[in-house]
JSON list of C-alpha atoms in Angstrom, two decimals:
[
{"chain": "A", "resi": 1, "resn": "UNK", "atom": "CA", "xyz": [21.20, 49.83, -6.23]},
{"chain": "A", "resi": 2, "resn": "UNK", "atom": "CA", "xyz": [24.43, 50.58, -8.34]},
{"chain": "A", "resi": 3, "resn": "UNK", "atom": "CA", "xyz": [25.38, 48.30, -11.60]},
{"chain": "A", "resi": 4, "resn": "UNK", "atom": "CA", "xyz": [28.16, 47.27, -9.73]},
{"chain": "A", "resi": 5, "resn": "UNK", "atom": "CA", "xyz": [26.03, 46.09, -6.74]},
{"chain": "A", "resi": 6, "resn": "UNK", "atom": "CA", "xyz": [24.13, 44.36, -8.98]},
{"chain": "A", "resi": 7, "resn": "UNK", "atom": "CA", "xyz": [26.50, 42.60, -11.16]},
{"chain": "A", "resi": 8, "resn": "UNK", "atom": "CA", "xyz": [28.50, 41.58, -8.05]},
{"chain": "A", "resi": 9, "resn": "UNK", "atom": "CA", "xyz": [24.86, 40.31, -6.51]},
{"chain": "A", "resi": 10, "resn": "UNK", "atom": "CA", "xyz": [23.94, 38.37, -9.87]},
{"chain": "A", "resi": 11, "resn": "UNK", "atom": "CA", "xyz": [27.27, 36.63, -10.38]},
{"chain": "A", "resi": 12, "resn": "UNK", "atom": "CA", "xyz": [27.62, 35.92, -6.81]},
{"chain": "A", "resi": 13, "resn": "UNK", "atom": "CA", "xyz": [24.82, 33.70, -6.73]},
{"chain": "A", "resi": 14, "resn": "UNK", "atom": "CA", "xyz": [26.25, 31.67, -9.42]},
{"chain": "A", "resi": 15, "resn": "UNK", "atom": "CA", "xyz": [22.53, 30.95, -11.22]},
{"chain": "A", "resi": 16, "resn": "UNK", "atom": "CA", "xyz": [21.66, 29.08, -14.14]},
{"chain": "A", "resi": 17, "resn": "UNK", "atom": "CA", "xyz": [18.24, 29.25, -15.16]},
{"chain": "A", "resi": 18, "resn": "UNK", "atom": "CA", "xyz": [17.57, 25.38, -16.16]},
{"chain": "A", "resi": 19, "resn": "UNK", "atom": "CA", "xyz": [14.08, 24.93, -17.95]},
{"chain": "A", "resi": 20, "resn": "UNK", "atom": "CA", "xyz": [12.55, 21.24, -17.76]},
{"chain": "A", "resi": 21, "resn": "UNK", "atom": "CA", "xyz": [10.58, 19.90, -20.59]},
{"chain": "A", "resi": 22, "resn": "UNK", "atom": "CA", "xyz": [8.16, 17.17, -20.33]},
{"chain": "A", "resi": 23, "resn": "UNK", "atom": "CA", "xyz": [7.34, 15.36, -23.73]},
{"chain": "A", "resi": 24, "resn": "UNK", "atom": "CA", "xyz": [5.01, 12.61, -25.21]},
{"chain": "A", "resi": 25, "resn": "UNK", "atom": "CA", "xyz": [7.06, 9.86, -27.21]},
{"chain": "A", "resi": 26, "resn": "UNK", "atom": "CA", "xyz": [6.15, 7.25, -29.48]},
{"chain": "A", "resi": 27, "resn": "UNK", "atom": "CA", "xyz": [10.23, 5.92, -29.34]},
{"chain": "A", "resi": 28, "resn": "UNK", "atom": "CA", "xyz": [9.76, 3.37, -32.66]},
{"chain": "A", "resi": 29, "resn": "UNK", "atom": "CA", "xyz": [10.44, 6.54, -35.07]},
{"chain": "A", "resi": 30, "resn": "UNK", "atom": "CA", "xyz": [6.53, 6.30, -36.45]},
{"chain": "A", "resi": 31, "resn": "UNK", "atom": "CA", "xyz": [5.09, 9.52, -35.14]},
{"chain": "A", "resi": 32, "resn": "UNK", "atom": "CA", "xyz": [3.47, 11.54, -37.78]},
{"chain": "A", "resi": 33, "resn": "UNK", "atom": "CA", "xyz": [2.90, 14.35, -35.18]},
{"chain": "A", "resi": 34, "resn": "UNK", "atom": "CA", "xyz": [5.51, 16.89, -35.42]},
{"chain": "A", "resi": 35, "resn": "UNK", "atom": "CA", "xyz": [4.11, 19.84, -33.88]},
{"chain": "A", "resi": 36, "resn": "UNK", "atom": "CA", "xyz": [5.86, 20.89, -30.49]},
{"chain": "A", "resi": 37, "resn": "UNK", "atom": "CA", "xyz": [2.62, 23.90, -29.45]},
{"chain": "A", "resi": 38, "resn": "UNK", "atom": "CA", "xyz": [2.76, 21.70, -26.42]},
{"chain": "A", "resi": 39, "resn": "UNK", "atom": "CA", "xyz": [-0.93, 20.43, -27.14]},
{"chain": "A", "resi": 40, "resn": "UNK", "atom": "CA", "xyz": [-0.66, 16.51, -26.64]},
{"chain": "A", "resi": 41, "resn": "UNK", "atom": "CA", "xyz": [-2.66, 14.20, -29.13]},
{"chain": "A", "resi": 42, "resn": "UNK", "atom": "CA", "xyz": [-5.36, 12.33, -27.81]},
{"chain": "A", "resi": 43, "resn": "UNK", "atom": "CA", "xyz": [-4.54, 8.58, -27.01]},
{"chain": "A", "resi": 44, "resn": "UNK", "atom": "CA", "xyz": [-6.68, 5.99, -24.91]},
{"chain": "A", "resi": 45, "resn": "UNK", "atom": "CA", "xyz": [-5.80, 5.64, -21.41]},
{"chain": "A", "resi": 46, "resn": "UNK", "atom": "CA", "xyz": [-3.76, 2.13, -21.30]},
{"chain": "A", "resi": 47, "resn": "UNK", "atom": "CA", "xyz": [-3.43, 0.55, -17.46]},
{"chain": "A", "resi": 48, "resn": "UNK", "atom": "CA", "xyz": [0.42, 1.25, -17.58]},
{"chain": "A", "resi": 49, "resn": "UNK", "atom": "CA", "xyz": [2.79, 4.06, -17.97]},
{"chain": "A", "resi": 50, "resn": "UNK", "atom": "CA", "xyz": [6.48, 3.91, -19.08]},
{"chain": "A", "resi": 51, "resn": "UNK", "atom": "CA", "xyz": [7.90, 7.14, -18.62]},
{"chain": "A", "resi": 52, "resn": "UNK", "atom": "CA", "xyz": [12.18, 7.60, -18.74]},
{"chain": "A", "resi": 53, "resn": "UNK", "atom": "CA", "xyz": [13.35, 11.04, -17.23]},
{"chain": "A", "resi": 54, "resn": "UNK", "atom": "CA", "xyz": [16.62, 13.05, -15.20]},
{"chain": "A", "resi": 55, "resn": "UNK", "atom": "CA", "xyz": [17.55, 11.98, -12.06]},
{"chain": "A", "resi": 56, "resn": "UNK", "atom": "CA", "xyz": [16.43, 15.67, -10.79]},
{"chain": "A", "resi": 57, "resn": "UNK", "atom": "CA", "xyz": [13.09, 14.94, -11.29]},
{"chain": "A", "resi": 58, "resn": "UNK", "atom": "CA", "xyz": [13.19, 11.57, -9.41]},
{"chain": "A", "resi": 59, "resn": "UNK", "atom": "CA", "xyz": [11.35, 13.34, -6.41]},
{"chain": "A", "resi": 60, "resn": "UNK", "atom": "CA", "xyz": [8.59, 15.10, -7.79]},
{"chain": "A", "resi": 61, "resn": "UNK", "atom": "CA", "xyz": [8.00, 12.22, -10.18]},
{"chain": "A", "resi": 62, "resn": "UNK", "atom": "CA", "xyz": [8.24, 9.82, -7.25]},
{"chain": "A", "resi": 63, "resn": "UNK", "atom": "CA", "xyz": [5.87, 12.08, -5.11]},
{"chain": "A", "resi": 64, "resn": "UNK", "atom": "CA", "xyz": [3.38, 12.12, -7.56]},
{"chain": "A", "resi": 65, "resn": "UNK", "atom": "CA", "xyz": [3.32, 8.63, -8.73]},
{"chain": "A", "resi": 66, "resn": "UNK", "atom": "CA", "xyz": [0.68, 7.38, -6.06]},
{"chain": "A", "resi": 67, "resn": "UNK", "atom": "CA", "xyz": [-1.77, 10.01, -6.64]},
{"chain": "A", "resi": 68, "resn": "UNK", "atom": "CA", "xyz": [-1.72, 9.52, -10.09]},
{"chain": "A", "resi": 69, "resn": "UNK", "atom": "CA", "xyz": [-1.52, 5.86, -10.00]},
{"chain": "A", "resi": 70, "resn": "UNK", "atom": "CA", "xyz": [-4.44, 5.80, -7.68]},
{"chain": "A", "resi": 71, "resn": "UNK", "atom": "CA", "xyz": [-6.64, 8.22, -9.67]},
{"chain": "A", "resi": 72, "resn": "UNK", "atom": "CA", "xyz": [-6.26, 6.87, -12.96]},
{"chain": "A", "resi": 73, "resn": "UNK", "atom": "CA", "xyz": [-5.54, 2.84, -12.21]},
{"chain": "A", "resi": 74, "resn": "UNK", "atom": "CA", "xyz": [-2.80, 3.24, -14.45]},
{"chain": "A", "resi": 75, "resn": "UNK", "atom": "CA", "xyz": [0.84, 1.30, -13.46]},
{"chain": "A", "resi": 76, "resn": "UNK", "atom": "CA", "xyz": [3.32, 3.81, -13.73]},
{"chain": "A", "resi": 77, "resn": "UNK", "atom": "CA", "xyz": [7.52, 2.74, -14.58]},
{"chain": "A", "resi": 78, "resn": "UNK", "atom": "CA", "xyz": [9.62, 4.73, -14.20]},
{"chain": "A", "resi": 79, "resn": "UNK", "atom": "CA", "xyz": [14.05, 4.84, -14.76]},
{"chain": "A", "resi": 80, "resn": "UNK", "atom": "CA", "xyz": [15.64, 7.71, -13.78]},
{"chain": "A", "resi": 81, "resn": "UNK", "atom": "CA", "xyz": [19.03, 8.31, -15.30]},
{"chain": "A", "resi": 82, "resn": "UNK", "atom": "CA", "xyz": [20.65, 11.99, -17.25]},
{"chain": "A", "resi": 83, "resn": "UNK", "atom": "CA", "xyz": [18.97, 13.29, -19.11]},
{"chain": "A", "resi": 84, "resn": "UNK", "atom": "CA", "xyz": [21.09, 12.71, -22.35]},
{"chain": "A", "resi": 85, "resn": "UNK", "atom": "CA", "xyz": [21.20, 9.00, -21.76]},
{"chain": "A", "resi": 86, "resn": "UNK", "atom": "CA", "xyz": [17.50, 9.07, -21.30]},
{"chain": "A", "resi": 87, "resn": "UNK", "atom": "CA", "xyz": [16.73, 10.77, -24.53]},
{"chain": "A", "resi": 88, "resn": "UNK", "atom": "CA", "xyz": [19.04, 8.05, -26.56]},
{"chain": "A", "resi": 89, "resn": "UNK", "atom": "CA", "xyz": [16.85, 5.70, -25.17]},
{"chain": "A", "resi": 90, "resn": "UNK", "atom": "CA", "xyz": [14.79, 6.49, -27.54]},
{"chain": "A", "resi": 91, "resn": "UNK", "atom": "CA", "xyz": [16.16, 8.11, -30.19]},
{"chain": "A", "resi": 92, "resn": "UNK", "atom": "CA", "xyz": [19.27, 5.46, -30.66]},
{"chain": "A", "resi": 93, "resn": "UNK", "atom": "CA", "xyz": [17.81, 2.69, -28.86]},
{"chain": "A", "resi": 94, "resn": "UNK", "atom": "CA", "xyz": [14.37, 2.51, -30.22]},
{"chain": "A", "resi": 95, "resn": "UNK", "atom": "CA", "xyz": [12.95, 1.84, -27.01]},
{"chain": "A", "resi": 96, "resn": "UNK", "atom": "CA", "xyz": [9.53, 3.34, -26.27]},
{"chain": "A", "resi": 97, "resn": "UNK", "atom": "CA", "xyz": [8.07, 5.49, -23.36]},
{"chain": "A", "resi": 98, "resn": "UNK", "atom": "CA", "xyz": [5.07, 6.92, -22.97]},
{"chain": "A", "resi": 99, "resn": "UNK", "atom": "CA", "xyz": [6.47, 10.04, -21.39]},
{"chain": "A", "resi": 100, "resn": "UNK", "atom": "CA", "xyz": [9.94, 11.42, -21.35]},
{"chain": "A", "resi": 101, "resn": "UNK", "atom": "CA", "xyz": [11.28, 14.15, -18.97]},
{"chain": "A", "resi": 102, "resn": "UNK", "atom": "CA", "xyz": [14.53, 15.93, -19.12]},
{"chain": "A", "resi": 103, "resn": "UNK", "atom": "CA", "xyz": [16.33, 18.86, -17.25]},
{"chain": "A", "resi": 104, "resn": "UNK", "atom": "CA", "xyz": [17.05, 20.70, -20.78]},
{"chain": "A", "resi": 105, "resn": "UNK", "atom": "CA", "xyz": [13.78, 21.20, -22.81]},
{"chain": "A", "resi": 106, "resn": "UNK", "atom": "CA", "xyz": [16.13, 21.54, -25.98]},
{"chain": "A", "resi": 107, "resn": "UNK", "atom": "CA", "xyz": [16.96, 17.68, -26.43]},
{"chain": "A", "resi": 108, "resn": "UNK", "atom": "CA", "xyz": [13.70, 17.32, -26.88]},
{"chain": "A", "resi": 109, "resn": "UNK", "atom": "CA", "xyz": [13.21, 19.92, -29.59]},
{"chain": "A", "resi": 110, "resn": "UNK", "atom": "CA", "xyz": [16.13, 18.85, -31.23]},
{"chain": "A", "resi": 111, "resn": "UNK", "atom": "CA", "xyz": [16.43, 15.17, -30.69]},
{"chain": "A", "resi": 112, "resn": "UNK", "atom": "CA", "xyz": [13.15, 13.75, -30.04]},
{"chain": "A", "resi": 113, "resn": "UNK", "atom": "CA", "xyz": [10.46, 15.97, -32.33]},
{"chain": "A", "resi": 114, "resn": "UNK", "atom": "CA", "xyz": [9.06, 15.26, -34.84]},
{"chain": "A", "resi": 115, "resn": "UNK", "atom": "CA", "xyz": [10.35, 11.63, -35.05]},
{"chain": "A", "resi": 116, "resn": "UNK", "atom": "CA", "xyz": [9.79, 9.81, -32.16]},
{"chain": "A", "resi": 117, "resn": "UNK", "atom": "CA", "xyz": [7.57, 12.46, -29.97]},
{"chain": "A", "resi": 118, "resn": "UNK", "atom": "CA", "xyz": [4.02, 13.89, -30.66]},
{"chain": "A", "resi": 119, "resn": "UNK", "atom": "CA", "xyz": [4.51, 17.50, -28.37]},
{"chain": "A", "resi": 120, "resn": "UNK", "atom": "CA", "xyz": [6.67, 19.10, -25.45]},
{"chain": "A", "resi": 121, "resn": "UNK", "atom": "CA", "xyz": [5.72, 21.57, -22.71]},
{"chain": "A", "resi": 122, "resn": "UNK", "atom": "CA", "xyz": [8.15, 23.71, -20.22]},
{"chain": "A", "resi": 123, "resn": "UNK", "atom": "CA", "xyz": [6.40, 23.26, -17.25]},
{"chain": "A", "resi": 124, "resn": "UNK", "atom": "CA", "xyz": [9.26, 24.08, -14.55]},
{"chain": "A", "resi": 125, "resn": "UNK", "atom": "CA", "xyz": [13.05, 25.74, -13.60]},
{"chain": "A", "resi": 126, "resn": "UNK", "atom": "CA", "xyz": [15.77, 25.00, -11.90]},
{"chain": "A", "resi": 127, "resn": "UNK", "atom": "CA", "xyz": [19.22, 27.35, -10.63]},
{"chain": "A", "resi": 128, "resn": "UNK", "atom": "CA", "xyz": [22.65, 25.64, -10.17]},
{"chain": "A", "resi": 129, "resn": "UNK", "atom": "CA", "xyz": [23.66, 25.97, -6.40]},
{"chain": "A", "resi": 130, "resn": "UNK", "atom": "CA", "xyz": [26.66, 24.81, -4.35]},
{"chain": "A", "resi": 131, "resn": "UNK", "atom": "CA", "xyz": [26.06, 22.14, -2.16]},
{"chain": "A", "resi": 132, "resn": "UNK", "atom": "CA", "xyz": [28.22, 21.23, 0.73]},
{"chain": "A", "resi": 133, "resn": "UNK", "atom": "CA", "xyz": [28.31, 19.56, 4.55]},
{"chain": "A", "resi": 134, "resn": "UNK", "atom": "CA", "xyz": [28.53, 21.57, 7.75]},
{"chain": "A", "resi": 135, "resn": "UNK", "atom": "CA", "xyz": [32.06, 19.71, 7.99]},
{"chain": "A", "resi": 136, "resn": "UNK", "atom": "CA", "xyz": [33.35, 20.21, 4.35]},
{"chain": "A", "resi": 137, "resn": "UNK", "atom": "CA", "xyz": [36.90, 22.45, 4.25]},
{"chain": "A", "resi": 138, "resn": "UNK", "atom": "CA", "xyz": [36.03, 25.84, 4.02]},
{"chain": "A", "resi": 139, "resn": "UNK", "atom": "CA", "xyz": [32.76, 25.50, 4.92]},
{"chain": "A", "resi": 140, "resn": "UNK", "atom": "CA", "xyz": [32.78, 27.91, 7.94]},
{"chain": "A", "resi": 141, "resn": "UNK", "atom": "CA", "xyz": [34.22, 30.60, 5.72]},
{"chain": "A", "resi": 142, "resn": "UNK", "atom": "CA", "xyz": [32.07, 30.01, 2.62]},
{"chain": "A", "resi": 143, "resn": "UNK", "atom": "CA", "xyz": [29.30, 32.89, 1.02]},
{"chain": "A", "resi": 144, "resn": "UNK", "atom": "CA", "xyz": [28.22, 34.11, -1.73]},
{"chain": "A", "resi": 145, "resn": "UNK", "atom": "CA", "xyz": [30.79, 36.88, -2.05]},
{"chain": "A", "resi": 146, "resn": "UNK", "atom": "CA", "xyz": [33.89, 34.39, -1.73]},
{"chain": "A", "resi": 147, "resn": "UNK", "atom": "CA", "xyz": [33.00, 30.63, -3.02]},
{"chain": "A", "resi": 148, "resn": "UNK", "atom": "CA", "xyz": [35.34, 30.94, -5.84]},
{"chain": "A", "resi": 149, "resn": "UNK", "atom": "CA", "xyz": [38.15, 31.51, -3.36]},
{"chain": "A", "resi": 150, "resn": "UNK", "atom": "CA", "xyz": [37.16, 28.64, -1.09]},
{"chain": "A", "resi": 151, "resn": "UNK", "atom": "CA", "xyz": [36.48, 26.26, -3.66]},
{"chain": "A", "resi": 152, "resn": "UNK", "atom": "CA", "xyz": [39.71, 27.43, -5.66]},
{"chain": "A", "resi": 153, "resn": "UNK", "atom": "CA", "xyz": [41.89, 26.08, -2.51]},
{"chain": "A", "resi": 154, "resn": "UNK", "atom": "CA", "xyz": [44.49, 23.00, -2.59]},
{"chain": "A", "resi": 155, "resn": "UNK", "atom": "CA", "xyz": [42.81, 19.97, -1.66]},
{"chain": "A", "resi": 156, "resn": "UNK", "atom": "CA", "xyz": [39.25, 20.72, -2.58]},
{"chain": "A", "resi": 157, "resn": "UNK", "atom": "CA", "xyz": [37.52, 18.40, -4.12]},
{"chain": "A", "resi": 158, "resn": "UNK", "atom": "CA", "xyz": [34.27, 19.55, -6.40]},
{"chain": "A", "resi": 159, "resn": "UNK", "atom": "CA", "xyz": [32.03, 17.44, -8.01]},
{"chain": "A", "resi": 160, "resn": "UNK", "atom": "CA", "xyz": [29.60, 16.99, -10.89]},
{"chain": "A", "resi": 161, "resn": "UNK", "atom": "CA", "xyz": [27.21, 15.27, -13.23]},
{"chain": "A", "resi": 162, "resn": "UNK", "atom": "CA", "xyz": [28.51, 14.32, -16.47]},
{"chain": "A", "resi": 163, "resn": "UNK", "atom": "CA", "xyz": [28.02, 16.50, -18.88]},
{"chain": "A", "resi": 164, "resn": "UNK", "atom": "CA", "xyz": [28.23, 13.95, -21.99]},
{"chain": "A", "resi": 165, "resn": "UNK", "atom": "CA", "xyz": [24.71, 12.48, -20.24]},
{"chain": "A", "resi": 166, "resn": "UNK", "atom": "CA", "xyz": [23.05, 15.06, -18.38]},
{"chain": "A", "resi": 167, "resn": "UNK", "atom": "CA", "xyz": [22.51, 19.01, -18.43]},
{"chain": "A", "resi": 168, "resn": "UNK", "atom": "CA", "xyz": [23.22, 19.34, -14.87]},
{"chain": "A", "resi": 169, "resn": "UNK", "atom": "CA", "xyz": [27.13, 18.45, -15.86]},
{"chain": "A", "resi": 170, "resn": "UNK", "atom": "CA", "xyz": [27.61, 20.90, -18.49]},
{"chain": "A", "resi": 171, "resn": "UNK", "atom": "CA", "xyz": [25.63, 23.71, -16.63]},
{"chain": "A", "resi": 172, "resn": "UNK", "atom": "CA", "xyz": [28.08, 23.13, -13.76]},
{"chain": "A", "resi": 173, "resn": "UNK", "atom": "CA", "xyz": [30.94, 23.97, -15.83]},
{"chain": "A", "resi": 174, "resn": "UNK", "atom": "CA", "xyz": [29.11, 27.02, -17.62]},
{"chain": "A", "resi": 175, "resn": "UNK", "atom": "CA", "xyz": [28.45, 28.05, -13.84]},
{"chain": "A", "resi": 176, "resn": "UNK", "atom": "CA", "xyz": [32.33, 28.35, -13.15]},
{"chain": "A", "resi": 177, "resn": "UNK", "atom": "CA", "xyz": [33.03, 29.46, -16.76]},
{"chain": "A", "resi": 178, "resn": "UNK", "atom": "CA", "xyz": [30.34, 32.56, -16.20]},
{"chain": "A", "resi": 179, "resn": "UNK", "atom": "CA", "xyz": [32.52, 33.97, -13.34]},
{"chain": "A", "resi": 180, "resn": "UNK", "atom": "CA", "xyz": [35.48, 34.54, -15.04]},
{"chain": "A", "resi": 181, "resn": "UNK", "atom": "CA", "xyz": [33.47, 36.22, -17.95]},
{"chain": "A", "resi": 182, "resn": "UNK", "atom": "CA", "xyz": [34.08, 40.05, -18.00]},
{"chain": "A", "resi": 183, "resn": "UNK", "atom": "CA", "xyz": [30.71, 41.58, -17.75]},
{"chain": "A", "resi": 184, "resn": "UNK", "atom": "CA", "xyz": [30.20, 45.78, -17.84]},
{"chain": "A", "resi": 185, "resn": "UNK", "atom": "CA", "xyz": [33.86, 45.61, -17.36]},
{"chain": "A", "resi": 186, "resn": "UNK", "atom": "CA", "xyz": [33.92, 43.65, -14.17]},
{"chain": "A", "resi": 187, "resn": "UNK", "atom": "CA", "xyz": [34.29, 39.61, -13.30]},
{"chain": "A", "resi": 188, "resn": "UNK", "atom": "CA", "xyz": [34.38, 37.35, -9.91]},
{"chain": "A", "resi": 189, "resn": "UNK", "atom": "CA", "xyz": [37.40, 36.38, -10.60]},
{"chain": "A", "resi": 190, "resn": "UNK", "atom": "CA", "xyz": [40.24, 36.20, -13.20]},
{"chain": "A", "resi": 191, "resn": "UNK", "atom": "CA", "xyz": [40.99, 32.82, -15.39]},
{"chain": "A", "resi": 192, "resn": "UNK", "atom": "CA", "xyz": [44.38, 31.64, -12.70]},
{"chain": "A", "resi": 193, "resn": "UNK", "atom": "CA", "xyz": [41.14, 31.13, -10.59]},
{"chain": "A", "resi": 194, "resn": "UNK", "atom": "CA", "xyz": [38.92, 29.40, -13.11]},
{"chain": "A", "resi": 195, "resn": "UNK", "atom": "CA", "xyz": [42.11, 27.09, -14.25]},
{"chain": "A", "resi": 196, "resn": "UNK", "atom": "CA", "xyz": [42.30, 26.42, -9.90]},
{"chain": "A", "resi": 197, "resn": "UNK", "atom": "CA", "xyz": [38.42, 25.57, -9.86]},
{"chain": "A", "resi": 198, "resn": "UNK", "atom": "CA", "xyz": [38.60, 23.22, -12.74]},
{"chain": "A", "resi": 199, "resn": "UNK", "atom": "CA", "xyz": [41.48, 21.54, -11.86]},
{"chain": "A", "resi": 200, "resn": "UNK", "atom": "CA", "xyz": [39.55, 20.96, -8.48]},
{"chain": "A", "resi": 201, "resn": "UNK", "atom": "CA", "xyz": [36.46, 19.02, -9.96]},
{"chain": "A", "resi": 202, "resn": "UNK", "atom": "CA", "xyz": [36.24, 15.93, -10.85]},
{"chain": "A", "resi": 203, "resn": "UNK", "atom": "CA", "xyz": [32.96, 13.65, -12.26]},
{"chain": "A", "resi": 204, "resn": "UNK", "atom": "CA", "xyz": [32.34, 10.85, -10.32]},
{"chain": "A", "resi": 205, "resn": "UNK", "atom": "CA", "xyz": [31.54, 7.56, -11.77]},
{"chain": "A", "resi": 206, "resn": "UNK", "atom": "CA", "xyz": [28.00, 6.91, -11.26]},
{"chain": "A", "resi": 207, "resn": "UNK", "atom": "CA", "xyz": [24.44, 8.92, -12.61]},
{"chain": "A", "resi": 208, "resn": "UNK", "atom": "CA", "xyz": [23.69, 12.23, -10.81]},
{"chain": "A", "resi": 209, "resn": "UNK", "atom": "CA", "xyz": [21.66, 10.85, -8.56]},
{"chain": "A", "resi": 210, "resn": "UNK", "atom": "CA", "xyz": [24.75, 9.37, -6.71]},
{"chain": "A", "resi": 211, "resn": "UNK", "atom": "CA", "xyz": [26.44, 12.77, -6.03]},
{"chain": "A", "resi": 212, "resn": "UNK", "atom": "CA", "xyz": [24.49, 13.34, -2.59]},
{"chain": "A", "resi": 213, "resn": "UNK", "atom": "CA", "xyz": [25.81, 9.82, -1.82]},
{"chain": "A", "resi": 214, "resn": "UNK", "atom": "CA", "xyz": [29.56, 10.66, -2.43]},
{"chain": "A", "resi": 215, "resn": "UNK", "atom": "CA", "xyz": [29.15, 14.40, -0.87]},
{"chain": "A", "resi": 216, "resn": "UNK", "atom": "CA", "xyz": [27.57, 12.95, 2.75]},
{"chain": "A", "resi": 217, "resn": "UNK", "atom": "CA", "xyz": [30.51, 9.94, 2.72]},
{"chain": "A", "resi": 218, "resn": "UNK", "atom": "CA", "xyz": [33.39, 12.36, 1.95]},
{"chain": "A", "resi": 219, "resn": "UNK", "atom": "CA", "xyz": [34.36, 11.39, -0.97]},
{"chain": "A", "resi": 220, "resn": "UNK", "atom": "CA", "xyz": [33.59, 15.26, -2.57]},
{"chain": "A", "resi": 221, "resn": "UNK", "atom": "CA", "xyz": [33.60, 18.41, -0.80]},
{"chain": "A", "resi": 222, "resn": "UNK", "atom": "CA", "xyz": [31.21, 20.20, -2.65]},
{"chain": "A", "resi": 223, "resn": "UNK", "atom": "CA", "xyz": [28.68, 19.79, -5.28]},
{"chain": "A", "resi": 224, "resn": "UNK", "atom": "CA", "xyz": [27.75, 21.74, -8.15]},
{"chain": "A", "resi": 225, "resn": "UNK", "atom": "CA", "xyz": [23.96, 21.02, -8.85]},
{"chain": "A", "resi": 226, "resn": "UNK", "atom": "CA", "xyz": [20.38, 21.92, -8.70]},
{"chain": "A", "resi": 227, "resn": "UNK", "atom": "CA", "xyz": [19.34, 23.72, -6.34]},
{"chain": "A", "resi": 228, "resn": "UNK", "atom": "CA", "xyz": [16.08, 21.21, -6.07]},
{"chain": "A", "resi": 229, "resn": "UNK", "atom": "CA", "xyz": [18.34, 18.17, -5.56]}
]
């Protein structure tokens, strides 16, 4: 394969790696942990579980809740918001969880360890993908070698999280800012078509988790989000 095939193939597929961190948080400030080797600190089993995390993660959390519930007779809580918003829960709220998960393992090494966390661990990825329904406009002539140019149309209407509370809204626009970066001398497209794309998106009001929601009613077109979502 030729470095142009494989530029075109890599920037076609508009990826961004996402890695998801999963930490244990103490939330009042009084941790005296500080270490982030991903080795939790042994606590006794209480018969609940408050745990804040993204939106994304609302179905594998959700899937696993009655397993876990069942096997250790714990009652597990659980608010799903961004993953911004559900870090200053804790770090400018002072409220506490027992477990906190977010789409960007960096909040929590910056913002929640040492203070109010005892350890982190990566334990899953993500990619950004383009999400749209079988009747969207363009959606008959969409691919991975043209979405800029269907997407970059008047009257398209693109949507995503917001990246002030969650990683999936400021990896969105890094996904769009990417193509228009010149790369071995070669981009998707130039920055007329980048200024067209952003002036087609728009962040709905609502978490992330309400983006499916407004794609299937019509109110966006297409979706920039995880591919997992």
């Amino acid at each position: 394969m030729t470095e142009h095939r494989t530029r075109r193939a890599f920037l076609a597929s508009s990826v961004t790696a996402a890695a998801l961190g999963l930490a244990g948080c103490t939330g009042d400030g009084g941790s005296d942990g500080g270490g982030d080797s991903g080795t939790p600190t042994s606590t006794p089993m209480s018969d609940s579980m408050t745990i804040f995390h993204a939106g994304s993660l609302a179905p594998p959390f959700s899937a696993a809740e009655p397993q876990f519930e069942d096997e250790f007779g714990v009652d597990v809580t659980r608010e799903a918001q961004g993953s911004v918003a559900s870090t200053q829960k804790i770090t400018q709220q002072g409220r506490s969880a027992d477990v906190l998960g977010v789409s960007d393992f960096r909040l929590i090494r910056n913002r929640v360890l040492p203070e109010y966390g005892d350890w982190y661990a990566i334990f899953t990825t993500n990619s950004m993908s383009i999400q749209y329904r079988e009747d969207s406009p363009g959606a008959d002539d969409i691919s991975a070698d043209n979405w800029w140019e269907v997407l970059s149309r008047d009257g398209i209407t693109i949507g995503h999280s917001d990246p002030a509370v969650d990683p999936g809204g400021y990896r969105a626009v890094m996904t769009l800012q990417l193509g228009a970066e010149e790369f071995q001398g070669e981009r998707l497209y130039d920055e007329g078509t980048l200024d067209a794309l952003m002036s087609n998106t728009t962040v709905p009001t609502g978490t992330e988790t309400n983006l499916e929601g407004q794609l299937e009613s019509g109110e966006l077109d297409y979706v920039l989000y995880y591919q997992s979502i």
